[in-house]
XYZ file of C-alpha atoms in Angstrom:
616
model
C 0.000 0.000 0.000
C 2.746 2.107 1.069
C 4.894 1.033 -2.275
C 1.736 2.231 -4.410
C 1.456 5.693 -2.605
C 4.984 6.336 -3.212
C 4.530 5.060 -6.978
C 1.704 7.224 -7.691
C 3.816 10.224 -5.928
C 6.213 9.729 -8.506
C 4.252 9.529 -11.742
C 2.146 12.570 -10.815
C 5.566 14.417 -10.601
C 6.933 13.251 -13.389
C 2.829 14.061 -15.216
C 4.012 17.931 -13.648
C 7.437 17.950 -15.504
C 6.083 16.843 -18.384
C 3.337 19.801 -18.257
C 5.629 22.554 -17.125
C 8.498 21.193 -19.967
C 5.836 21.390 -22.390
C 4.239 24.912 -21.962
C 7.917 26.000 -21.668
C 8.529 24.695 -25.071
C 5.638 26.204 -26.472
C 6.524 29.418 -24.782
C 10.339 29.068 -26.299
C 8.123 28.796 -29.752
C 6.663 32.215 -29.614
C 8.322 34.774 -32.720
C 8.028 38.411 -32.575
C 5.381 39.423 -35.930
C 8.416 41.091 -37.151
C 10.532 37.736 -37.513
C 7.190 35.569 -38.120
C 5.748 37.613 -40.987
C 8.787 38.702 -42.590
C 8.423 39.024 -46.309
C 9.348 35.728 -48.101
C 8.665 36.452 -51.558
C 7.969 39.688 -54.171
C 4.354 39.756 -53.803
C 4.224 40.316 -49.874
C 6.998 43.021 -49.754
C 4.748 45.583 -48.620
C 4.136 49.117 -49.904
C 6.677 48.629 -52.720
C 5.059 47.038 -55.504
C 6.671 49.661 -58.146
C 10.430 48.229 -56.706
C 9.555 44.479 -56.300
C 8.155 44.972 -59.977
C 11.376 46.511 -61.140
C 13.462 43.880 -59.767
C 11.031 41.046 -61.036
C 11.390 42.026 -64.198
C 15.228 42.258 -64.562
C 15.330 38.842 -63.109
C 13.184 37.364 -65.626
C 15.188 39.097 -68.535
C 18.243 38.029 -67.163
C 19.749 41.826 -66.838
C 21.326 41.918 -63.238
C 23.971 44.168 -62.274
C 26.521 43.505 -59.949
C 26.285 45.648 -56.954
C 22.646 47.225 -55.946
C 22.063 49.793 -52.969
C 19.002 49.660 -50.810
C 18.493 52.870 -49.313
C 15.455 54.235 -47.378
C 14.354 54.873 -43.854
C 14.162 52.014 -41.361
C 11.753 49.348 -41.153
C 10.310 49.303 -44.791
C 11.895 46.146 -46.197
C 15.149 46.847 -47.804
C 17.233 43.594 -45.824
C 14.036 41.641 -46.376
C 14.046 42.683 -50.488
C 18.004 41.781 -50.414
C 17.161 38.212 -48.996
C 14.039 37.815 -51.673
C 16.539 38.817 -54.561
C 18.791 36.607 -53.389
C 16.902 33.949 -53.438
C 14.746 34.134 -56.542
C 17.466 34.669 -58.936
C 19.271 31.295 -57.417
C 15.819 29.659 -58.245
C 15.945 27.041 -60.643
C 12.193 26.401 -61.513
C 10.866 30.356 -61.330
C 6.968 30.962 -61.608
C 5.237 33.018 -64.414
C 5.187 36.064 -61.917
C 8.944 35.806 -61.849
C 8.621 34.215 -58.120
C 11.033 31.861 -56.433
C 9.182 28.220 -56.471
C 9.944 27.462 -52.754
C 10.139 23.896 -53.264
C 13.652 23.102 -55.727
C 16.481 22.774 -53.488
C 17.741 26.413 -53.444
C 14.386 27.712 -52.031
C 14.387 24.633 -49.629
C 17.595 25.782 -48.336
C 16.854 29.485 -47.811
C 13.916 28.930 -46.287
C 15.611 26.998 -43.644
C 18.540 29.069 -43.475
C 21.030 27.361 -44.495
C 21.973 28.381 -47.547
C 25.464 28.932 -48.764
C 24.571 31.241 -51.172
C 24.102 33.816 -49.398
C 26.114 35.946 -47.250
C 25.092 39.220 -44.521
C 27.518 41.071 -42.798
C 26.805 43.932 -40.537
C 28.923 47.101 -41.225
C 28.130 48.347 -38.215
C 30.355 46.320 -36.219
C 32.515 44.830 -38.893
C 33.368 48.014 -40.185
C 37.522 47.873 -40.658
C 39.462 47.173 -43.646
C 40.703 43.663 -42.066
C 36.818 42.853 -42.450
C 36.851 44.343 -46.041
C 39.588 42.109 -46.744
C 38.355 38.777 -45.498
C 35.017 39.690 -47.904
C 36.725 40.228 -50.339
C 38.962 36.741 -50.163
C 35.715 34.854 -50.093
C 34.438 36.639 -52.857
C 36.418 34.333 -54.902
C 34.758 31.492 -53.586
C 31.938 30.234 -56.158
C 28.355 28.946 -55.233
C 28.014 25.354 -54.172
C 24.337 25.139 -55.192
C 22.876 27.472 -57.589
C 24.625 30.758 -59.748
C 25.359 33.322 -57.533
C 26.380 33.947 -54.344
C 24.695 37.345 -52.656
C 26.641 39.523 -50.312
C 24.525 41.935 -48.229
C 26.108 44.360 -46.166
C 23.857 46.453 -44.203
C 24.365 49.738 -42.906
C 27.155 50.142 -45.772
C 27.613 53.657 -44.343
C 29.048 52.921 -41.314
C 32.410 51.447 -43.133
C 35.048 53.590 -42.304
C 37.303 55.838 -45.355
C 39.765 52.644 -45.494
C 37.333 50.138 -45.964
C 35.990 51.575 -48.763
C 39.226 52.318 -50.565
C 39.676 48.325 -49.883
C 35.816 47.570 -51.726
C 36.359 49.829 -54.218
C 38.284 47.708 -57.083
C 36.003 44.280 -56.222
C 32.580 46.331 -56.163
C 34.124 47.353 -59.383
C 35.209 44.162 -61.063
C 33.741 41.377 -59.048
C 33.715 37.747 -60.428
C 30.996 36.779 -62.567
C 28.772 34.599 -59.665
C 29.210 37.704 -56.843
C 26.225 40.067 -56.845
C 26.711 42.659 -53.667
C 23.670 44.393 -52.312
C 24.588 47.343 -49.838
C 22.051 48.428 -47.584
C 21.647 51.882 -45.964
C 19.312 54.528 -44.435
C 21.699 57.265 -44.514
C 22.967 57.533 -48.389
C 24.132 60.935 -48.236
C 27.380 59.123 -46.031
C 28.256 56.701 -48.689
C 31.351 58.221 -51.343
C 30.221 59.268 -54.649
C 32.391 56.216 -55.599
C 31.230 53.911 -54.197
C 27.479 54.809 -55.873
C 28.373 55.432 -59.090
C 29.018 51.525 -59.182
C 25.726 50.745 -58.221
C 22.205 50.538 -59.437
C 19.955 52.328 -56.377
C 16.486 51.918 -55.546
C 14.938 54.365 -53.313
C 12.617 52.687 -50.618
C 9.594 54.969 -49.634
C 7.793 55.036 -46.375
C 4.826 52.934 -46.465
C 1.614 54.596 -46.125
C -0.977 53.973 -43.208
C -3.643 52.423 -45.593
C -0.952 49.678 -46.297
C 0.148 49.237 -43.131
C -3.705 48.980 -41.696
C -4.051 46.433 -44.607
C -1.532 44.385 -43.591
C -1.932 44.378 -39.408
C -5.590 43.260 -39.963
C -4.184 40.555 -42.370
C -1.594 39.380 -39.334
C -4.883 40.218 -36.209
C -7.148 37.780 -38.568
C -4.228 35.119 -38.782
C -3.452 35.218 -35.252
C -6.965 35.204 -33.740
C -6.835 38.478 -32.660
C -9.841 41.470 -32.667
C -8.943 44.513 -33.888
C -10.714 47.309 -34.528
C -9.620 50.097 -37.889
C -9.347 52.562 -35.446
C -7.048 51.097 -33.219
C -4.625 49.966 -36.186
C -5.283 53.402 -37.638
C -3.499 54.841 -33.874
C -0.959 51.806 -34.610
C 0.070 52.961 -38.217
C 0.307 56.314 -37.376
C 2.578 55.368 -34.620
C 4.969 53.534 -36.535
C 5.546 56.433 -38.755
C 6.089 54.755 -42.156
C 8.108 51.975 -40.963
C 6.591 48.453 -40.973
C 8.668 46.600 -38.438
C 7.896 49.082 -35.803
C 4.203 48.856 -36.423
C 4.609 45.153 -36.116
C 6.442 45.564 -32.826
C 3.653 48.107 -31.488
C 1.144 45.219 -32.706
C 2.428 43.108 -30.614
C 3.069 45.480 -27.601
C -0.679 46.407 -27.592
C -2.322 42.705 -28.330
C -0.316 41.776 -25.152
C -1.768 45.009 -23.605
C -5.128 44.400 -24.377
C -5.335 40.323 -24.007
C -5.773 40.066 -27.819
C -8.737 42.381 -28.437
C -7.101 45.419 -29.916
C -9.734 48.643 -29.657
C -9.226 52.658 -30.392
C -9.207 53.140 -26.538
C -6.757 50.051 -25.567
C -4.361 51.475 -28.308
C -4.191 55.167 -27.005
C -3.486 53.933 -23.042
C -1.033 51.428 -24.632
C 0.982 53.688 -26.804
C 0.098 57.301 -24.601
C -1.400 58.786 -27.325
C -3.626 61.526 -27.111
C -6.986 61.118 -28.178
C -8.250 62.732 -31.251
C -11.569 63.967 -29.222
C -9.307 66.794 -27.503
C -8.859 68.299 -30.845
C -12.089 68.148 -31.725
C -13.287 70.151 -28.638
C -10.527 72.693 -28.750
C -11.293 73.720 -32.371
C -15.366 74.071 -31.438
C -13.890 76.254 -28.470
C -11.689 78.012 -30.567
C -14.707 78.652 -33.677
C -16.751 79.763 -30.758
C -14.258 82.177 -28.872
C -14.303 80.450 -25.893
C -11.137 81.312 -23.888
C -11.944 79.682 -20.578
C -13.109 76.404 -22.404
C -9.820 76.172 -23.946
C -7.563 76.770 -21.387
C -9.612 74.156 -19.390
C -9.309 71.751 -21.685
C -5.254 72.534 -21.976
C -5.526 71.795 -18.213
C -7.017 68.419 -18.430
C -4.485 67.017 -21.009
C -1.419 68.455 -18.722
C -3.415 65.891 -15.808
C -3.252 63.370 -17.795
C 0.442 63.605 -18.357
C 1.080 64.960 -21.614
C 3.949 66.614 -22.922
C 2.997 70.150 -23.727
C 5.324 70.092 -26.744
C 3.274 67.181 -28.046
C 0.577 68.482 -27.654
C 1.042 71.567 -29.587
C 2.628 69.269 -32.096
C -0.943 67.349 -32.084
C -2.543 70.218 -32.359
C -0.779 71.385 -35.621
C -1.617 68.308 -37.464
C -5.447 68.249 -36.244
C -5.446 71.474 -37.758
C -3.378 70.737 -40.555
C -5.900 67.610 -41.169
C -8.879 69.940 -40.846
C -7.327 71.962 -44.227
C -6.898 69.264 -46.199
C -10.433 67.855 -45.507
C -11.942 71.464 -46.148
C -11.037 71.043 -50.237
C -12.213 68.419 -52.065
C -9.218 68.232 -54.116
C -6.855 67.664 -51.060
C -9.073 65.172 -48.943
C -7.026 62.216 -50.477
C -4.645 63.062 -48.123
C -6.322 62.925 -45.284
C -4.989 59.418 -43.680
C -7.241 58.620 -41.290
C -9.865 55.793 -40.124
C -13.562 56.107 -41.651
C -15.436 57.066 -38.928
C -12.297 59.148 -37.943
C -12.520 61.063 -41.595
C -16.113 61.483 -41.076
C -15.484 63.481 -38.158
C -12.856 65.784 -40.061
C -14.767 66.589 -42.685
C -18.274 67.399 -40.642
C -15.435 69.620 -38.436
C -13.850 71.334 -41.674
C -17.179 72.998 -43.241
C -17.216 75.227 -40.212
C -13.627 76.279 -40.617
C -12.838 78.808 -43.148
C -9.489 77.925 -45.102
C -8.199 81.499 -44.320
C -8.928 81.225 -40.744
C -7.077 77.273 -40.896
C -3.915 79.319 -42.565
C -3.674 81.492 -39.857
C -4.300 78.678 -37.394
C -1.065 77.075 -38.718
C 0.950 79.720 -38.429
C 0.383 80.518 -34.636
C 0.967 77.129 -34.208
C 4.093 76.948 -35.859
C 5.491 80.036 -34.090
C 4.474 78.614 -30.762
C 6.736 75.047 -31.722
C 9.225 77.727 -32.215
C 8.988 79.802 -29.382
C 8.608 76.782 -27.094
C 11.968 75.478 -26.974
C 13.510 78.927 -25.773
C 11.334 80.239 -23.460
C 10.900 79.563 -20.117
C 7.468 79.928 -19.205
C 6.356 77.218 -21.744
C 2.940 76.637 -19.878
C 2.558 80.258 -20.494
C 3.059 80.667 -24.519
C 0.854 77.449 -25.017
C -1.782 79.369 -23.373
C -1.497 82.632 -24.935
C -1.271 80.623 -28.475
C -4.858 79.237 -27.514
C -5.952 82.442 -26.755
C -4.879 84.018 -29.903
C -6.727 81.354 -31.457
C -9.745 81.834 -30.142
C -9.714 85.093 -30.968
C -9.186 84.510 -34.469
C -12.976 83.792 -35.511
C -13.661 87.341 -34.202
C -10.563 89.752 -34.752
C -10.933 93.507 -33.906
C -12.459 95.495 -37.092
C -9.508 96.353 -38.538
C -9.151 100.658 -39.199
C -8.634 101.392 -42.912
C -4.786 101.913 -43.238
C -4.362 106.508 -43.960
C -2.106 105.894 -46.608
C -2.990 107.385 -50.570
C -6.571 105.571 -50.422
C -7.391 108.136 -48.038
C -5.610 110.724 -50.455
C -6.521 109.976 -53.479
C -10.501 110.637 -52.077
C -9.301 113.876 -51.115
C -7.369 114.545 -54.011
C -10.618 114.818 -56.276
C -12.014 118.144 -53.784
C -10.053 120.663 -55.814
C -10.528 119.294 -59.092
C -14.305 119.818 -58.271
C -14.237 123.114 -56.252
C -12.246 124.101 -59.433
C -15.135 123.898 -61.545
C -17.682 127.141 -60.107
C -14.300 128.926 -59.517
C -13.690 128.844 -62.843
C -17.590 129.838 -64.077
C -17.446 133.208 -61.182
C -14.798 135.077 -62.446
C -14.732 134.489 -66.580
C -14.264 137.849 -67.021
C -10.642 137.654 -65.222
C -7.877 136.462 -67.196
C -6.410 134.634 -64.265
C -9.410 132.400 -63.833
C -7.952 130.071 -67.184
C -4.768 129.307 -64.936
C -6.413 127.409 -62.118
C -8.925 125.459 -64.889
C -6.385 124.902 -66.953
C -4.136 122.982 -63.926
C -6.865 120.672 -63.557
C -8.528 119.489 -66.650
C -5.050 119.248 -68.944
C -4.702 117.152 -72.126
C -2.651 114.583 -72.298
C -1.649 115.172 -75.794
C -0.781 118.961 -75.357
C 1.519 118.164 -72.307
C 5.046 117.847 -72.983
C 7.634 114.851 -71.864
C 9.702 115.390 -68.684
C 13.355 115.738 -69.903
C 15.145 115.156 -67.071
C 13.469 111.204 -67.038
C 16.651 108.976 -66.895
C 17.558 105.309 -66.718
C 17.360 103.233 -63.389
C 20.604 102.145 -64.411
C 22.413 105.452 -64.528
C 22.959 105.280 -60.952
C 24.795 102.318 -59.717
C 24.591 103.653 -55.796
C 21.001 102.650 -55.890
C 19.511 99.825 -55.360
C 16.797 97.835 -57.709
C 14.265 98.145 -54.890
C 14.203 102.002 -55.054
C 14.218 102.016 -58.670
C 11.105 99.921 -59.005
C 7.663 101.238 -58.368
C 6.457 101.352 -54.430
C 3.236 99.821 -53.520
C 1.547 103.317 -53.312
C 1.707 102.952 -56.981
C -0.929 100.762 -57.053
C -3.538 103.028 -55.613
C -4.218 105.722 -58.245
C -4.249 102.511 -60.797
C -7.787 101.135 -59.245
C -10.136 103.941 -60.368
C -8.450 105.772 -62.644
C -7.224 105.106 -66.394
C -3.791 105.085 -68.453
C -4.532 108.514 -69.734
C -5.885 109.636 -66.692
C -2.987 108.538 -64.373
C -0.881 110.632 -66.917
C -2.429 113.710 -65.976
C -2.124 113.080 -62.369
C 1.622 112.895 -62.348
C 2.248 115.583 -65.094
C -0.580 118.400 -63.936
C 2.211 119.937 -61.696
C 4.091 120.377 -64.710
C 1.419 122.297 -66.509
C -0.144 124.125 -63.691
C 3.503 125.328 -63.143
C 2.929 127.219 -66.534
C 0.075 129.251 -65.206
C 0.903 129.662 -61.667
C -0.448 133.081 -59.740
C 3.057 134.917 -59.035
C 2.102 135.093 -54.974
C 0.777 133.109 -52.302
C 0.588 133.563 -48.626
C 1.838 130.097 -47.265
C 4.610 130.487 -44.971
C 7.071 128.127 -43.892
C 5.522 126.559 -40.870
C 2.095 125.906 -42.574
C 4.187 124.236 -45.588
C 6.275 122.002 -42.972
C 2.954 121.224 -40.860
C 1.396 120.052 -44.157
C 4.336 117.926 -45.455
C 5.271 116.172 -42.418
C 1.297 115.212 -42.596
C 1.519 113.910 -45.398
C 4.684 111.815 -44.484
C 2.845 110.287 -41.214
C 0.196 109.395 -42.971
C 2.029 107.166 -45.393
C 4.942 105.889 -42.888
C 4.813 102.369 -44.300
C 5.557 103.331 -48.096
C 9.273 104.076 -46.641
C 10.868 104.978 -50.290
C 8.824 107.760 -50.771
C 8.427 108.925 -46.934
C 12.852 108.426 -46.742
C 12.904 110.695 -50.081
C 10.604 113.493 -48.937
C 11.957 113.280 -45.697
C 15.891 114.126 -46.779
C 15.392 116.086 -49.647
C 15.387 119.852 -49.454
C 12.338 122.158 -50.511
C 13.341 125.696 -51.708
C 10.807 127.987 -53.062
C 10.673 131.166 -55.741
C 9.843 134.416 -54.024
C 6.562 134.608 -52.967
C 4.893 132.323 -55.055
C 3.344 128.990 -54.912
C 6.078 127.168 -56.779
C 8.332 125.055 -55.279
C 11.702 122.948 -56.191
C 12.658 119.855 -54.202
C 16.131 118.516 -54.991
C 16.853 114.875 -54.728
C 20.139 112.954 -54.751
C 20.263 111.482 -58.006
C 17.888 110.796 -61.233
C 17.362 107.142 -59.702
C 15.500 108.929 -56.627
C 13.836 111.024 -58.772
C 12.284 107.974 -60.629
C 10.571 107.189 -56.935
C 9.033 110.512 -56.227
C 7.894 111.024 -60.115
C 5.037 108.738 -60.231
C 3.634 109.942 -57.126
C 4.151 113.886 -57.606
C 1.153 114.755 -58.678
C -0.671 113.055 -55.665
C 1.573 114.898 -53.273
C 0.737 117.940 -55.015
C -2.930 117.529 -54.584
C -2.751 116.603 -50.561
C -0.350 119.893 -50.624
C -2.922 122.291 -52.204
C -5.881 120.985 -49.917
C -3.865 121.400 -46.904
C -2.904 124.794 -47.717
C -6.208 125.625 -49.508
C -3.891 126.800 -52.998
C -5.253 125.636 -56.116
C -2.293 126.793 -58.014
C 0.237 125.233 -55.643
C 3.516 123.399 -58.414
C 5.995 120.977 -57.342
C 9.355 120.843 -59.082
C 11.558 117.962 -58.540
C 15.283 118.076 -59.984
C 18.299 116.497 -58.957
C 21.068 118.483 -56.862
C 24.411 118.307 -59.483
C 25.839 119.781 -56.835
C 25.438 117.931 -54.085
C 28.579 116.323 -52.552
C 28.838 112.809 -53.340
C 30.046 110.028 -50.980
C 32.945 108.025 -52.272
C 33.865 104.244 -50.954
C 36.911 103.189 -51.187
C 38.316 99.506 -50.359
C 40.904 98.576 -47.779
C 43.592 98.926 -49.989
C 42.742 101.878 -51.407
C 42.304 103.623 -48.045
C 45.908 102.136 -46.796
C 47.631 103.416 -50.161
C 46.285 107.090 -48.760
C 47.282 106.611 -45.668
C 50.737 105.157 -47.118
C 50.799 108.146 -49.285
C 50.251 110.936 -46.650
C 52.610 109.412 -43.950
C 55.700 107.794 -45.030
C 56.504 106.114 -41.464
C 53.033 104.142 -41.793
C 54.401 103.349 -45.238
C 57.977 102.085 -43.791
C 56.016 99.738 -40.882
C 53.421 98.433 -43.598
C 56.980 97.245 -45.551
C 59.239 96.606 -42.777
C 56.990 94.393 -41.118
C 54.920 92.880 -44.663
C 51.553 93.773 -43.414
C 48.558 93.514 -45.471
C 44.759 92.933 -45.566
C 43.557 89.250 -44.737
């Protein structure tokens, strides 16, 4: 009895072992998605179909170069292409697709890894030209099974200046069975050299649609719910790369216990939830400050970086103005239901008001990182855009709009002057300033070329923005008489007028504070002297050169018209000419100035020799 006990003791340990052996086994079995649903042939390469196509197609033609570099950001298939190449042109029974079989005894051996035929080395660590070498001696070495033997070398870019001088000549001339395929995300590092002797294929991010497609392909496999949302948050995570998003996949399926949602994915990952967005922009269309700033609060409880979230915020926003057009909504990557929401969101935004959105963003990611009160600029950004659907009425700007209106008075109180006194001779001279004919008006002579003055720049020789103004309500022929009148009412001018100096200064400087922002004209009226004939109403301004008097030309003849309604003179002329007399400034160069100073004091000349000094 006792015998039996002690039996049955045994076997139900040994039944334990067993068990616990067994589950350890299977746990030993587990692979990573990454490893388990690595890319085996052309067809499941993912979001390169135009490159697996390429490559197809020069394997079925038989046109294969010798050396090939992979380059492209991380994750997105350019070791798992190398290995598929490799394989499929060592293929002895190819499909019609141009597809390794998987079943002759090349495929057979790559599958299980043990293939001679091909060869990886990491550059990273085996980066010296000893390594270089010892590739280079088996290089020699020809295939035991199959045509060619494949030498990948990833992260080519890390090989240091000698090991590439030591690939050069066999990347060059390698025997007939080597084919090298150099790997790299950084191709900017590798020598001009070294790609010259290769054909490169650029490998693109792979967009979230692709990526989406592909994790619900691995969730279905696996047993595993999954909802489009949550692989949406998943995609967008893994930034273009396809080996992170299959290590996120399987960070949040162990999260979750295999039921991957919207909500598991955000606590897994810490990633903020699109419904903040949402509520900020409905604050920010409605002008609600405190709302905003509440919210703001809420995601700094729950741990969020504010950086990211201004980040967040700038794409939300930035998603918002691509859904408003329906020529940009393409790019909108988002879930359904998630789209749905953007667009219902983006018909009560304006585009202009999304622009401006952007841009106060953008300066806050700016301003972040060197201020110190960082709390404090995110919340003055969200109160700038709240106030953005309601801005202050803006005041019209009293520049030469305002001018121009006022310019028309005399031209119109002209008119009954004129009709009172026919009888007076000196009646014709006022009339005559304001309704001239183009035809009967003489050319300026003193109009030269921009180009005659090298001292100024192509900025003041072009026309200002005030320029523009006179152009919206009046014609060509009209705009003409505007700028020559002063030329023609200087004709007919009354010999006297009581202005004196003050009332002429009090006018001009007016006129110049009115128009601060048009700075080439406001600079040139500002420096220029104003002399004036004897008691009259004609006056002479003298410019610099015939460049500045191309600026103040086009506008004369509104100037003249603000100057005789400030000073209530009709016949008031304004003659611009340039000052030949004026001293002009010369620049000399370094050299020239030490060969005067050379020249004027022969002891500086002696120590400039003496010592053989000269200008760096």
């Amino acid at each position: 009895m006792g015998g039996s006990g002690i039996l049955g003791i045994y076997f139900e340990f040994c039944g334990v072992c067993v068990t616990f052996v067994s589950e350890l086994f299977v746990m030993e079995k587990y692979i990573v998605s990454a490893r388990k649903y690595r890319p085996s042939t052309f067809d499941t390469l993912v979001g390169q179909q135009t490159l697996a196509h390429t490559l197809k197609a020069a394997i079925r033609s038989g046109r294969l170069a010798h050396a090939y570099l992979f380059c492209g950001p991380r994750g997105v298939g350019k070791t798992s292409c190398a290995r598929i190449f490799a394989k499929t042109i060592n293929c002895t029974n190819l499909n019609e697709n141009g597809e390794a079989c998987g079943e002759c005894e090349s495929c057979r051996a790559f599958n299980e890894g043990r293939s001679y035929n091909i060869m990886e080395l990491d550059a990273a660590s085996n980066n010296s030209v000893d390594d270089i070498r010892e590739l280079t001696d088996q290089v020699r070495i020809p295939p035991p099974v199959g045509k060619y033997r494949v030498y990948i070398i990833d992260e080519v870019h890390m090989l240091s200046q000698g090991a590439f001088n030591a690939f050069l000549k066999t990347l060059e001339e390698p025997p007939s069975h080597a084919i090298f395929i150099l790997a790299t995300t950084e191709k900017h590092k590798i020598l001009p050299t070294i790609l010259s002797r290769c054909q490169i294929y650029d490998f693109t991010r792979i967009h979230i649609p692709d990526i989406v497609h592909q994790l619900q392909h691995i969730a279905d496999s696996e047993g595993i719910t999954a909802e489009d949302a949550g692989l949406n948050v998943i995609a967008q995570k893994a930034d273009g790369a396809m080996r992170d998003a299959l290590s996120i996949f399987d960070q949040v399926a162990a999260s979750s216990g295999g039921n991957i949602t919207y909500k598991s994915a955000l606590e897994s990952l810490n990633v903020l939830d699109y419904g903040y967005y949402f509520r900020l922009v409905d604050a920010f269309l409605k002008g609600d400050v405190p709302q905003s700033l509440l919210i703001y609060r809420e995601i700094r409880d729950h741990g969020f970086d504010s950086l990211v979230f201004v980040n967040g915020l700038a794409q939300h926003i930035r998603d918002l103005m691509v859904a408003n057009d329906a020529q940009t909504v393409k790019l909108l990557e988002k879930s359904d239901d998630v789209a749905a929401k953007y667009l219902e969101q983006s018909k009560a935004c304006r585009a202009q008001w999304l622009y401006k959105a952007m841009d106060l963003l953008n300066r806050c990611d700016l301003d972040y990182r060197i201020t110190n009160n960082k709390q404090f600029i995110v919340e003055l950004t969200l109160i700038k855009l709240c106030q953005l659907i309601n801005p202050e009425p803006t005041t019209p700007d009293p520049g030469l709009k305002k001018i121009t209106t006022q310019a028309t008075a005399p031209t119109q109180q002209a008119q009954p002057a004129a009709t009172q006194s026919q009888a007076t001779p000196r009646a014709a001279a006022p009339q005559a300033a304001t309704q001239p004919k183009p035809q009967a008006i003489e050319q300026p002579k003193t109009q030269p070329k921009a180009s005659a003055t090298p001292r100024i720049t192509p900025s003041i020789a072009s026309t200002p923005r005030i320029s523009a103004t006179p152009s919206i309500t009046a014609t060509a022929p009209q705009r003409q008489q505007q700028q020559q009148a002063p030329a023609q009412a200087q004709a007919a001018a009354p010999q006297t007028a009581n202005i004196t100096r003050e009332q002429w200064d009090k006018a001009w400087q007016a006129f110049i504070a009115q128009n601060a922002t048009e700075k080439l004209l406001t600079n040139v009226m500002t420096n220029s002297p104003i002399t004036r004939l004897e008691n009259t109403a004609r006056f002479t301004m003298l410019v610099d050169n015939s460049a500045v008097l191309e600026v103040i030309n086009p506008h004369l003849g509104i100037v003249v018209e603000y100057m005789r309604k400030a000073l209530n003179c009709s016949a008031l002329t304004i003659d611009v000419k340039v000052n030949h007399t004026a001293q002009r400034v010369v620049i000399k160069s370094a050299q020239e100035v030490i060969a005067d100073k050379m020249a004027e004091n022969p002891m500086f000349k002696e120590f400039v020799e003496r010592f053989k000094l000269g200008i760096a």
